[in-house]
Short mmCIF file of C-alpha atoms and ligand atoms in Angstrom, two decimals:
data_model
loop_
_atom_site.label_atom_id
_atom_site.label_comp_id
_atom_site.label_asym_id
_atom_site.label_seq_id
_atom_site.Cartn_x
_atom_site.Cartn_y
_atom_site.Cartn_z
CA MET A 1352 -0.07 0.40 0.02
CA ASN A 1353 0.67 3.69 -0.69
CA TYR A 1354 1.10 6.02 2.53
CA LYS A 1355 1.14 9.78 3.21
CA GLY A 1356 1.77 11.88 5.72
CA TYR A 1357 4.62 12.58 8.12
CA ALA A 1358 7.00 10.18 10.04
CA TYR A 1359 9.09 10.84 12.97
CA ILE A 1360 11.71 8.65 14.55
CA ASN A 1361 13.07 8.48 18.11
CA THR A 1362 16.25 6.54 18.73
CA ILE A 1363 17.65 5.72 21.88
CA GLY A 1364 20.41 3.61 22.55
CA CYS A 1365 23.90 2.73 20.53
CA GLN A 1366 25.46 3.33 16.67
CA MET A 1367 23.75 -0.03 15.64
CA ASN A 1368 20.21 1.27 16.29
CA VAL A 1369 21.11 4.88 15.01
CA TYR A 1370 21.86 2.35 11.42
CA ASP A 1371 18.56 0.70 12.16
CA SER A 1372 16.73 4.11 12.34
CA GLU A 1373 18.10 5.08 8.82
CA LYS A 1374 16.92 1.50 7.70
CA LEU A 1375 13.62 1.86 9.07
CA ALA A 1376 13.65 5.29 7.52
CA GLY A 1377 14.23 4.00 4.44
CA ILE A 1378 11.34 1.41 4.83
CA LEU A 1379 9.04 4.33 5.50
CA SER A 1380 9.94 6.70 2.73
CA SER A 1381 9.78 3.88 0.38
CA TYR A 1382 5.64 3.78 1.39
CA GLY A 1383 5.44 7.41 0.71
CA PHE A 1384 5.73 8.63 4.11
CA GLU A 1385 7.84 11.74 4.52
CA MET A 1386 10.13 12.07 7.44
CA THR A 1387 9.68 15.04 9.77
CA ASN A 1388 11.64 16.60 13.05
CA GLU A 1389 8.60 17.92 14.00
CA MET A 1390 7.13 15.18 16.43
CA ASP A 1391 3.22 17.27 16.64
CA LYS A 1392 3.38 17.13 12.44
CA ALA A 1393 3.86 13.20 12.95
CA ASP A 1394 1.25 10.63 11.26
CA ILE A 1395 3.44 7.87 12.28
CA VAL A 1396 6.34 7.91 15.41
CA VAL A 1397 8.55 5.05 15.78
CA CYS A 1398 10.54 4.77 18.84
CA ASN A 1399 13.65 2.77 18.48
CA THR A 1400 14.52 1.42 21.82
CA CYS A 1401 17.53 0.49 23.77
CA SER A 1402 17.50 -2.26 26.79
CA ILE A 1403 21.13 -1.97 27.87
CA ARG A 1404 20.20 -0.54 31.08
CA HIS A 1405 17.17 0.30 33.14
CA LYS A 1406 17.32 3.79 32.59
CA ALA A 1407 17.28 3.57 28.76
CA GLU A 1408 14.09 1.08 28.79
CA GLU A 1409 12.44 3.30 31.03
CA LYS A 1410 12.99 6.35 28.00
CA ALA A 1411 10.99 5.06 25.62
CA PHE A 1412 8.35 3.76 27.76
CA SER A 1413 7.82 7.59 28.90
CA PHE A 1414 8.35 8.34 25.57
CA LEU A 1415 5.80 6.75 23.86
CA GLY A 1416 3.48 7.23 27.20
CA ARG A 1417 3.26 10.45 25.79
CA PHE A 1418 1.33 9.81 22.80
CA ALA A 1419 -1.89 8.46 24.21
CA ARG A 1420 -3.86 11.76 24.78
CA GLU A 1421 -2.51 12.76 21.07
CA LYS A 1422 -4.19 9.21 19.72
CA LYS A 1423 -7.21 10.22 21.69
CA LYS A 1424 -7.46 13.47 19.28
CA ARG A 1425 -5.82 11.98 16.44
CA PRO A 1426 -6.86 8.48 16.06
CA HIS A 1427 -4.90 7.84 12.82
CA LEU A 1428 -1.32 8.56 14.71
CA ILE A 1429 0.32 5.58 14.24
CA THR A 1430 2.89 4.39 16.98
CA VAL A 1431 5.84 1.82 16.92
CA MET A 1432 8.14 0.72 19.13
CA ALA A 1433 10.95 -1.31 17.03
CA GLY A 1434 14.36 -2.51 18.58
CA CYS A 1435 15.70 -3.83 21.84
CA VAL A 1436 12.89 -3.45 24.33
CA ALA A 1437 10.28 -4.13 21.60
CA GLN A 1438 12.40 -7.57 21.19
CA GLN A 1439 12.57 -8.17 24.91
CA GLU A 1440 8.88 -7.08 25.99
CA GLY A 1441 6.78 -8.11 22.80
CA GLU A 1442 3.29 -9.06 23.80
CA LYS A 1443 3.73 -7.32 27.18
CA ALA A 1444 4.76 -3.51 25.81
CA PHE A 1445 1.22 -3.15 25.64
CA ALA A 1446 0.27 -3.57 29.29
CA ARG A 1447 2.59 -1.01 29.78
CA VAL A 1448 1.38 1.25 26.27
CA PRO A 1449 -2.13 -0.17 25.81
CA HIS A 1450 -2.32 2.34 22.81
CA LEU A 1451 1.07 0.66 20.84
CA ASP A 1452 0.31 -0.14 17.53
CA ILE A 1453 3.01 -2.13 16.46
CA VAL A 1454 5.82 -3.82 18.52
CA LEU A 1455 8.72 -4.38 15.64
CA GLY A 1456 11.72 -6.97 16.81
CA THR A 1457 15.37 -6.46 15.85
CA GLN A 1458 14.65 -8.91 13.39
CA ALA A 1459 11.26 -7.73 12.01
CA PHE A 1460 12.23 -5.26 10.19
CA SER A 1461 11.96 -7.07 6.64
CA ARG A 1462 7.82 -7.26 7.77
CA PHE A 1463 7.49 -4.05 8.79
CA GLY A 1464 5.71 -2.93 5.83
CA GLN A 1465 3.55 -5.76 5.58
CA HIS A 1466 2.78 -5.02 9.16
CA LEU A 1467 1.31 -1.48 8.45
CA ASP A 1468 -1.14 -2.72 5.65
CA ALA A 1469 -2.30 -5.02 8.17
CA LEU A 1470 -2.75 -2.34 10.61
CA LYS A 1471 -4.15 -0.51 7.93
CA SER A 1472 -6.44 -3.02 6.93
CA GLY A 1473 -7.89 -2.89 10.73
CA LYS A 1474 -5.49 -5.50 12.19
CA LYS A 1475 -4.89 -4.46 16.08
CA GLN A 1476 -1.60 -4.68 18.15
CA ILE A 1477 0.79 -6.43 16.12
CA VAL A 1478 3.99 -7.95 17.79
CA ASP A 1479 6.76 -9.01 15.49
CA ILE A 1480 9.97 -10.64 17.69
CA GLU A 1481 10.63 -13.50 15.36
CA GLU A 1482 14.22 -14.40 15.59
CA SER A 1483 16.23 -14.83 12.28
CA ASP A 1484 19.14 -15.64 11.28
CA MET A 1485 19.13 -13.31 8.42
CA ILE A 1486 20.60 -10.07 8.45
CA PHE A 1487 17.97 -7.32 7.17
CA GLU A 1488 19.48 -5.63 3.71
CA ALA A 1489 18.30 -2.35 2.99
CA SER A 1490 19.24 -2.43 -0.70
CA ASP A 1491 16.21 -4.04 -1.64
CA ILE A 1492 14.17 -1.30 -0.26
CA THR A 1493 16.19 2.03 -0.59
CA LYS A 1494 19.70 3.07 -0.61
CA SER A 1495 21.06 3.93 2.28
CA GLY A 1496 21.31 8.02 3.20
CA GLU A 1497 18.45 8.53 0.40
CA SER A 1498 15.27 9.04 3.43
CA GLY A 1499 16.84 12.27 3.90
CA PHE A 1500 16.18 11.21 7.67
CA ASP A 1501 19.84 11.46 8.24
CA GLU A 1502 21.49 14.77 7.97
CA ASN A 1503 25.40 14.33 8.53
CA ARG A 1504 26.74 14.28 5.38
CA ILE A 1505 30.17 13.22 6.14
CA SER A 1506 30.01 10.23 8.79
CA LYS A 1507 27.72 7.09 8.57
CA PHE A 1508 27.44 3.57 11.14
CA ILE A 1509 27.48 0.19 9.05
CA THR A 1510 26.33 -2.26 10.87
CA ILE A 1511 28.70 -5.05 9.48
CA MET A 1512 27.48 -8.01 11.94
CA GLN A 1513 24.62 -8.54 14.62
CA GLY A 1514 24.14 -10.48 17.56
CA CYS A 1515 26.72 -11.43 20.20
CA ASP A 1516 27.75 -14.82 21.51
CA ASN A 1517 29.57 -13.67 24.22
CA TYR A 1518 27.06 -14.18 26.52
CA CYS A 1519 28.84 -11.78 29.67
CA THR A 1520 26.71 -12.22 32.39
CA TYR A 1521 25.23 -8.80 32.92
CA CYS A 1522 24.03 -8.24 29.02
CA VAL A 1523 20.92 -8.16 27.25
CA VAL A 1524 22.48 -7.84 23.76
CA PRO A 1525 22.37 -11.76 22.71
CA TYR A 1526 18.56 -11.95 24.00
CA VAL A 1527 17.39 -8.55 21.75
CA ARG A 1528 19.98 -9.24 18.93
CA GLY A 1529 20.44 -12.98 19.07
CA ARG A 1530 23.28 -15.44 17.56
CA GLU A 1531 26.02 -13.81 16.21
CA ARG A 1532 26.15 -13.57 12.12
CA SER A 1533 27.88 -11.64 9.70
CA ARG A 1534 26.56 -9.73 6.35
CA SER A 1535 28.76 -10.37 3.02
CA HIS A 1536 31.33 -8.56 2.58
CA THR A 1537 30.04 -7.43 -0.87
CA ALA A 1538 26.82 -6.06 0.53
CA ILE A 1539 29.15 -3.65 3.22
CA VAL A 1540 31.56 -2.61 0.33
CA ASP A 1541 28.24 -1.71 -1.91
CA GLU A 1542 27.00 -0.18 0.45
CA ILE A 1543 29.92 2.19 1.36
CA LYS A 1544 30.06 2.76 -1.85
CA ILE A 1545 26.92 4.17 -2.08
CA LEU A 1546 27.92 6.19 0.87
CA ALA A 1547 31.05 7.54 -0.53
CA GLY A 1548 28.85 8.67 -3.73
CA ASN A 1549 26.75 10.88 -1.65
CA GLY A 1550 29.73 12.79 -0.32
CA ILE A 1551 30.51 10.61 3.05
CA ARG A 1552 34.12 10.48 3.67
CA GLU A 1553 33.86 8.71 7.15
CA ILE A 1554 32.68 5.58 7.98
CA THR A 1555 32.40 3.37 11.82
CA LEU A 1556 31.88 -0.68 10.73
CA LEU A 1557 29.69 -1.88 13.79
CA GLY A 1558 29.37 -4.81 15.49
CA GLN A 1559 29.19 -6.60 19.20
CA ASN A 1560 32.60 -7.86 18.51
CA VAL A 1561 34.03 -6.92 15.36
CA ASN A 1562 36.80 -9.39 16.32
CA SER A 1563 34.90 -12.42 15.41
CA TYR A 1564 33.52 -10.94 11.66
CA GLY A 1565 32.90 -13.71 8.80
CA ILE A 1566 34.51 -16.23 11.39
CA LYS A 1567 31.47 -18.46 11.22
CA GLU A 1568 30.47 -18.01 7.83
CA GLU A 1569 33.79 -19.15 7.05
CA GLY A 1570 34.70 -15.94 4.83
CA ILE A 1571 37.34 -13.09 5.34
CA SER A 1572 38.53 -12.16 8.02
CA PHE A 1573 38.20 -8.52 9.73
CA PRO A 1574 41.50 -7.14 9.05
CA GLN A 1575 40.51 -8.14 5.47
CA LEU A 1576 37.47 -6.60 4.98
CA LEU A 1577 38.94 -3.48 6.80
CA GLU A 1578 41.83 -3.94 3.79
CA LYS A 1579 38.56 -3.95 1.19
CA VAL A 1580 36.91 -0.78 2.55
CA SER A 1581 39.90 1.12 2.62
CA LYS A 1582 39.96 0.57 -1.35
CA VAL A 1583 36.53 2.32 -1.36
CA GLU A 1584 37.53 5.47 -3.19
CA GLY A 1585 36.34 8.97 -1.35
CA ILE A 1586 35.76 7.38 2.28
CA ALA A 1587 38.83 9.24 4.41
CA ARG A 1588 38.59 7.40 6.98
CA ILE A 1589 37.71 4.03 8.82
CA ARG A 1590 36.42 3.46 12.54
CA PHE A 1591 35.09 0.57 14.13
CA ALA A 1592 33.69 -0.57 17.14
CA THR A 1593 33.41 -2.56 19.10
CA SER A 1594 36.77 -5.11 19.48
CA HIS A 1595 36.55 -7.95 22.41
CA PRO A 1596 40.05 -7.91 24.27
CA LYS A 1597 39.98 -12.04 24.37
CA ASP A 1598 40.14 -11.97 20.64
CA LEU A 1599 42.07 -8.89 19.50
CA SER A 1600 44.21 -9.91 16.75
CA MET A 1601 48.00 -9.29 16.00
CA GLU A 1602 46.59 -9.46 12.25
CA LEU A 1603 44.15 -6.32 13.48
CA ILE A 1604 46.84 -4.66 15.50
CA HIS A 1605 48.79 -4.53 11.98
CA ALA A 1606 45.63 -3.83 9.86
CA ILE A 1607 45.44 -0.50 12.47
CA ARG A 1608 49.05 0.19 11.57
CA ASP A 1609 49.36 -0.36 8.09
CA ILE A 1610 46.16 0.65 6.42
CA ASP A 1611 46.62 4.42 6.12
CA LYS A 1612 42.71 5.03 6.51
CA VAL A 1613 42.17 3.20 9.54
CA CYS A 1614 42.57 5.60 12.24
CA ASN A 1615 44.50 5.82 14.82
CA HIS A 1616 42.27 4.56 17.63
CA LEU A 1617 40.84 2.15 19.35
CA HIS A 1618 37.53 1.09 21.31
CA LEU A 1619 38.62 -1.68 23.93
CA PRO A 1620 36.08 -2.42 26.57
CA VAL A 1621 37.71 -3.47 29.49
CA GLN A 1622 34.66 -3.54 32.02
CA SER A 1623 36.92 -4.15 35.32
CA GLY A 1624 39.92 -4.08 36.50
CA SER A 1625 39.41 -6.98 38.83
CA ASN A 1626 40.16 -10.66 38.14
CA LYS A 1627 37.46 -11.90 40.27
CA ILE A 1628 34.41 -9.95 38.63
CA LEU A 1629 35.66 -10.42 35.21
CA LYS A 1630 35.38 -13.89 35.67
CA LYS A 1631 32.14 -13.48 37.43
CA MET A 1632 31.08 -11.46 34.04
CA ASN A 1633 32.19 -14.12 32.09
CA ARG A 1634 34.29 -11.98 30.01
CA GLY A 1635 37.15 -14.64 28.78
CA TYR A 1636 40.07 -12.35 29.91
CA THR A 1637 42.51 -11.57 32.96
CA ARG A 1638 43.26 -8.08 33.99
CA GLU A 1639 47.02 -9.55 33.23
CA THR A 1640 46.16 -10.47 29.04
CA TYR A 1641 44.23 -6.96 28.64
CA ILE A 1642 47.35 -5.46 29.34
CA GLU A 1643 49.38 -7.52 27.66
CA ARG A 1644 47.37 -7.12 24.46
CA ILE A 1645 47.63 -3.01 25.30
CA LYS A 1646 51.39 -3.20 25.04
CA ALA A 1647 51.41 -5.17 22.24
CA LEU A 1648 49.59 -2.54 20.57
CA LYS A 1649 51.28 0.58 22.43
CA THR A 1650 54.72 -1.13 20.53
CA ALA A 1651 53.04 -1.41 17.08
CA CYS A 1652 51.58 2.08 17.35
CA PRO A 1653 53.12 4.28 19.45
CA ASP A 1654 50.13 7.16 19.04
CA ILE A 1655 47.68 5.06 19.14
CA ALA A 1656 44.29 6.55 21.68
CA LEU A 1657 43.14 4.45 24.05
CA SER A 1658 38.92 4.19 24.97
CA THR A 1659 37.33 1.97 26.96
CA ASP A 1660 33.38 0.80 29.02
CA ILE A 1661 34.07 0.79 32.40
CA ILE A 1662 30.96 -1.31 34.36
CA VAL A 1663 31.16 -0.41 38.35
CA GLY A 1664 28.86 -2.32 41.13
CA PHE A 1665 28.71 -5.59 39.28
CA PRO A 1666 27.35 -8.15 42.14
CA SER A 1667 29.79 -8.71 44.49
CA GLU A 1668 32.22 -5.66 43.52
CA THR A 1669 34.16 -4.73 46.66
CA SER A 1670 35.96 -1.76 47.50
CA GLU A 1671 39.56 -3.69 46.41
CA ASP A 1672 37.94 -5.14 42.96
CA PHE A 1673 36.92 -1.37 42.67
CA ASN A 1674 40.51 -0.18 43.29
CA ASP A 1675 41.82 -3.14 40.88
CA THR A 1676 39.58 -1.13 38.03
CA MET A 1677 40.84 2.70 39.22
CA GLU A 1678 45.23 1.12 39.05
CA LEU A 1679 44.12 -0.09 35.81
CA LEU A 1680 43.25 3.43 34.45
CA ARG A 1681 46.10 4.73 36.37
CA GLN A 1682 48.59 2.21 34.28
CA VAL A 1683 46.75 2.13 30.98
CA GLU A 1684 46.15 6.22 30.64
CA PHE A 1685 43.17 5.94 28.72
CA ASP A 1686 42.18 8.96 26.72
CA SER A 1687 38.66 8.28 27.43
CA ILE A 1688 36.22 6.26 29.22
CA PHE A 1689 32.46 5.23 29.14
CA ALA A 1690 31.49 3.96 32.61
CA PHE A 1691 28.34 2.79 33.64
CA ALA A 1692 26.44 1.60 37.16
CA TYR A 1693 25.97 -1.84 37.05
CA SER A 1694 21.95 -2.55 35.56
CA ASP A 1695 20.15 -5.07 36.90
CA ARG A 1696 18.81 -6.80 33.78
CA SER A 1697 16.03 -9.30 34.32
CA SER A 1698 16.91 -11.79 31.03
CA ALA A 1699 20.52 -11.76 32.06
CA PRO A 1700 22.31 -14.29 34.55
CA ALA A 1701 23.45 -11.25 36.97
CA ALA A 1702 20.66 -10.31 38.04
CA LYS A 1703 20.25 -13.40 40.04
CA PHE A 1704 23.68 -12.88 41.32
CA SER A 1705 24.09 -12.12 45.15
CA ASP A 1706 26.14 -9.34 46.96
CA GLN A 1707 24.15 -7.03 44.52
CA VAL A 1708 25.95 -3.68 45.11
CA GLU A 1709 23.80 -0.52 46.79
CA GLU A 1710 22.79 2.29 44.13
CA LYS A 1711 24.38 4.68 46.68
CA GLU A 1712 28.11 2.82 46.31
CA LYS A 1713 27.16 2.18 42.79
CA MET A 1714 27.22 6.11 42.41
CA ILE A 1715 30.31 6.93 44.72
CA ARG A 1716 32.35 4.34 42.57
CA LEU A 1717 30.94 6.29 39.64
CA ASN A 1718 32.48 9.30 40.30
CA ARG A 1719 35.23 9.11 41.95
CA LEU A 1720 36.62 6.65 38.60
CA LEU A 1721 34.92 9.75 36.82
CA GLU A 1722 37.22 12.27 38.47
CA LEU A 1723 40.13 10.42 38.00
CA GLN A 1724 39.92 9.67 34.59
CA GLU A 1725 39.67 13.53 33.54
CA GLU A 1726 42.68 13.64 35.03
CA TYR A 1727 44.22 11.20 32.05
CA THR A 1728 41.31 12.82 29.56
CA GLU A 1729 43.31 16.47 29.64
CA LYS A 1730 46.34 14.98 30.30
CA LYS A 1731 46.06 13.08 26.83
CA ASN A 1732 44.80 16.08 25.12
CA LYS A 1733 48.00 18.32 26.87
CA ALA A 1734 50.65 16.30 24.85
CA LEU A 1735 48.88 16.83 21.76
CA VAL A 1736 49.92 21.33 22.19
CA GLY A 1737 52.29 21.58 19.89
CA LYS A 1738 52.14 18.54 17.46
CA GLN A 1739 50.27 18.41 14.07
CA VAL A 1740 46.70 16.42 13.94
CA GLU A 1741 44.82 15.77 10.93
CA VAL A 1742 41.34 17.06 11.08
CA LEU A 1743 38.35 16.27 9.14
CA VAL A 1744 36.04 19.02 9.08
CA GLU A 1745 32.29 18.39 10.32
CA GLY A 1746 30.62 21.87 10.33
CA GLU A 1747 30.99 25.11 12.17
CA SER A 1748 31.30 25.17 15.47
CA GLN A 1749 28.29 25.65 17.70
CA LYS A 1750 30.28 28.04 20.60
CA GLN A 1751 32.54 30.92 20.42
CA ARG A 1752 36.05 29.50 22.10
CA ASP A 1753 38.62 31.52 23.88
CA GLY A 1754 41.49 32.36 21.35
CA PHE A 1755 38.84 32.95 18.27
CA LYS A 1756 39.46 36.19 16.45
CA LYS A 1757 37.22 37.41 13.77
CA THR A 1758 40.22 38.70 11.41
CA SER A 1759 37.99 38.67 8.11
CA ASP A 1760 34.53 38.70 6.95
CA LYS A 1761 34.92 35.19 5.69
CA MET A 1762 36.67 33.82 8.73
CA LYS A 1763 34.45 30.81 10.74
CA GLN A 1764 35.15 28.60 13.58
CA MET A 1765 35.05 25.00 12.47
CA THR A 1766 35.31 22.39 14.36
CA GLY A 1767 36.21 18.85 13.36
CA ARG A 1768 38.24 15.63 14.42
CA SER A 1769 41.18 13.94 14.69
CA ALA A 1770 41.95 10.75 13.94
CA SER A 1771 42.37 9.91 17.85
CA ASN A 1772 38.43 11.18 17.76
CA LYS A 1773 39.67 14.36 19.46
CA VAL A 1774 37.40 17.22 19.21
CA VAL A 1775 39.35 20.09 17.74
CA HIS A 1776 38.23 23.71 16.93
CA PHE A 1777 40.01 26.24 15.06
CA PRO A 1778 39.32 29.36 12.93
CA SER A 1779 39.54 28.95 8.72
CA GLU A 1780 38.20 31.31 5.82
CA ASN A 1781 37.64 28.73 3.26
CA SER A 1782 37.60 24.87 4.83
CA ALA A 1783 34.78 23.07 3.90
CA ILE A 1784 32.42 20.29 5.97
CA GLY A 1785 34.63 17.21 4.77
CA ASP A 1786 38.20 18.31 3.67
CA LEU A 1787 40.87 17.16 5.79
CA ILE A 1788 42.55 19.91 7.07
CA THR A 1789 46.24 19.31 9.05
CA ILE A 1790 45.90 21.67 12.32
CA ARG A 1791 48.66 22.79 14.93
CA ILE A 1792 47.52 22.39 18.32
CA GLU A 1793 47.68 25.17 20.53
CA ASN A 1794 45.52 24.74 23.41
CA ALA A 1795 43.91 21.85 25.09
CA TYR A 1796 40.74 21.58 27.08
CA PRO A 1797 39.00 19.07 29.65
CA HIS A 1798 37.42 17.50 26.18
CA SER A 1799 38.55 19.65 23.16
CA LEU A 1800 42.03 21.02 21.34
CA TRP A 1801 41.84 24.70 20.09
CA GLY A 1802 44.55 25.40 16.77
CA HIS A 1803 45.31 26.92 13.55
CA PRO A 1804 45.30 25.65 10.54
CA LEU A 1805 48.44 24.58 8.32
CA GLY A 1806 48.88 24.95 4.49
CA ALA A 1807 46.50 24.00 1.93
CA GLU A 1808 43.05 21.66 3.00
CA LYS A 1809 43.28 18.68 0.59
CA ARG A 1810 39.98 16.28 -0.07
N1 LIG B 906 29.62 -5.59 22.53
C1 LIG B 906 30.26 -4.28 23.46
C2 LIG B 906 29.43 -3.61 24.07
C3 LIG B 906 27.66 -3.30 24.06
S1 LIG B 906 26.86 -2.66 25.40
C4 LIG B 906 31.26 -5.39 24.24
O1 LIG B 906 31.00 -6.09 24.90
O2 LIG B 906 32.53 -4.30 24.79
C5 LIG B 906 27.78 -0.95 25.55
C6 LIG B 906 28.59 -1.15 27.24
O3 LIG B 906 27.52 -0.77 27.68
C7 LIG B 906 29.32 -2.32 27.46
O4 LIG B 906 30.70 -2.18 27.30
C8 LIG B 906 28.68 -1.96 29.13
O5 LIG B 906 30.17 -1.26 29.70
C9 LIG B 906 27.62 -1.79 29.23
N2 LIG B 906 27.02 -2.52 29.53
C10 LIG B 906 26.63 -3.39 29.42
N3 LIG B 906 25.51 -3.92 29.91
C11 LIG B 906 25.30 -3.26 31.46
C12 LIG B 906 24.68 -3.61 32.60
N4 LIG B 906 23.62 -4.43 32.39
N5 LIG B 906 24.62 -2.35 33.31
C13 LIG B 906 25.82 -1.37 33.13
N6 LIG B 906 26.20 -1.54 32.14
C14 LIG B 906 26.09 -1.96 31.12
FE1 LIG B 907 26.79 -8.45 25.28
FE2 LIG B 907 29.11 -9.26 26.05
FE3 LIG B 907 28.30 -9.55 23.76
FE4 LIG B 907 29.56 -6.95 24.30
S1 LIG B 907 30.31 -9.36 24.08
S2 LIG B 907 27.55 -7.15 23.19
S3 LIG B 907 29.10 -7.32 26.47
S4 LIG B 907 27.26 -10.27 25.75
FE1 LIG B 908 20.73 -0.76 23.55
FE2 LIG B 908 20.30 -2.56 21.84
FE3 LIG B 908 22.57 -1.34 21.15
S1 LIG B 908 20.15 -2.92 23.66
S2 LIG B 908 23.16 -0.92 23.57
S3 LIG B 908 20.38 -0.83 21.05
S4 LIG B 908 22.27 -3.57 20.87
#
């Protein structure tokens, strides 16, 4: 069927959900909907949800809850819950959001249109949380970036694999995203070629554990995929997430070192610095093997920027265990971290573990950890003062920075990122979005850098 009207998508959660929302936008466009940024105007509202922590899940329910009154006024308004909470809750979602029309699980995208048609024909409260070994290939419906949904003109996420087989004991992903499966390298490269043709300069390859890309399918390895992607003309930078420490291979370390377009940055989630906790998390490595991997990485790529994820307050984490994590931060000196208070997820085994840590204690530990990391983030930024970094220009800065002087009419304050993923602001008269430009860093702030361009900009 063909539809008329506006569609609004709210995305909660990780980069994979951002990618999925683009695909949902593509499907909606192919059914005749026009994307809008104004929620009040929408005829269909989709919430693409995340259930990684309790707070994210609550966000989804509260967003969709807001439409109860709206739906009384405008009965034709369609409400859809998509993504990880949808997959987790299934039928139960209607109890909390009675006016919800469609619950679209993570593996049901290819049937979205069919469900819209069924709804139009009078069917009520549709649920699709069927699991599938297939990965939805959007090329059948619409080409990436053609729905007009996402305005980011230079950088895109690309999912290269779905699901996860690692079963870390705190994590819902294996239950909401299904078994690990990889897309074919030809589909990935074709999609990236289309993006490059549309002016995209940077891509981030996404998977829960990119190091096991293609293994089940007996296809090419992840480093080989990086090699293929690096041949796509127009793409200047390649990033990827996430690497699992237990599977970080020398082959990948060498790919980061040898393939120019692969950024000098690795996100390697450690989760905890305590061997006791790592074991209970089922992470499959020890603190020592993690540090040994970091050493191998720093030997091959001395300037590599490192980031990580950490969970504090996992069941039975004592203050000694927490101190082990603090000590690991001091030892590794990450450029940045993402830290979370452990959140109980009923579908994950750790929910049944004894010795749960009190919320208040989790918050104290979280703040102490973040405070310690501030020192290293600033130290790493300061070490760049006087150095030259290559920046991919993202646009004009939103805020006036110290040091900016408008010396001519054409002078603008621009912003971009270094290959090491640091935000850099600089004055420029003629740089455009998508340019690669060398900046000499003059000042370091806790979360950004300031400098001046050197020489001519290049594409
Ligand atoms: N596949 C990736 C992570 C995906 S989830 C990996 O293994 O690294 C992103 C981050 O959310 C995780 O790294 C973890 O730090 C955090 N996380 C996952 N489940 C959580 C939970 N139950 N409570 C708090 N943080 C959690
Ligand atoms: Fe979750 Fe662990 Fe899989 Fe990451 S590797 S998605 S933390 S189960
Ligand atoms: Fe959240 Fe699902 Fe991503 S649970 S973190 S949106 S895979």
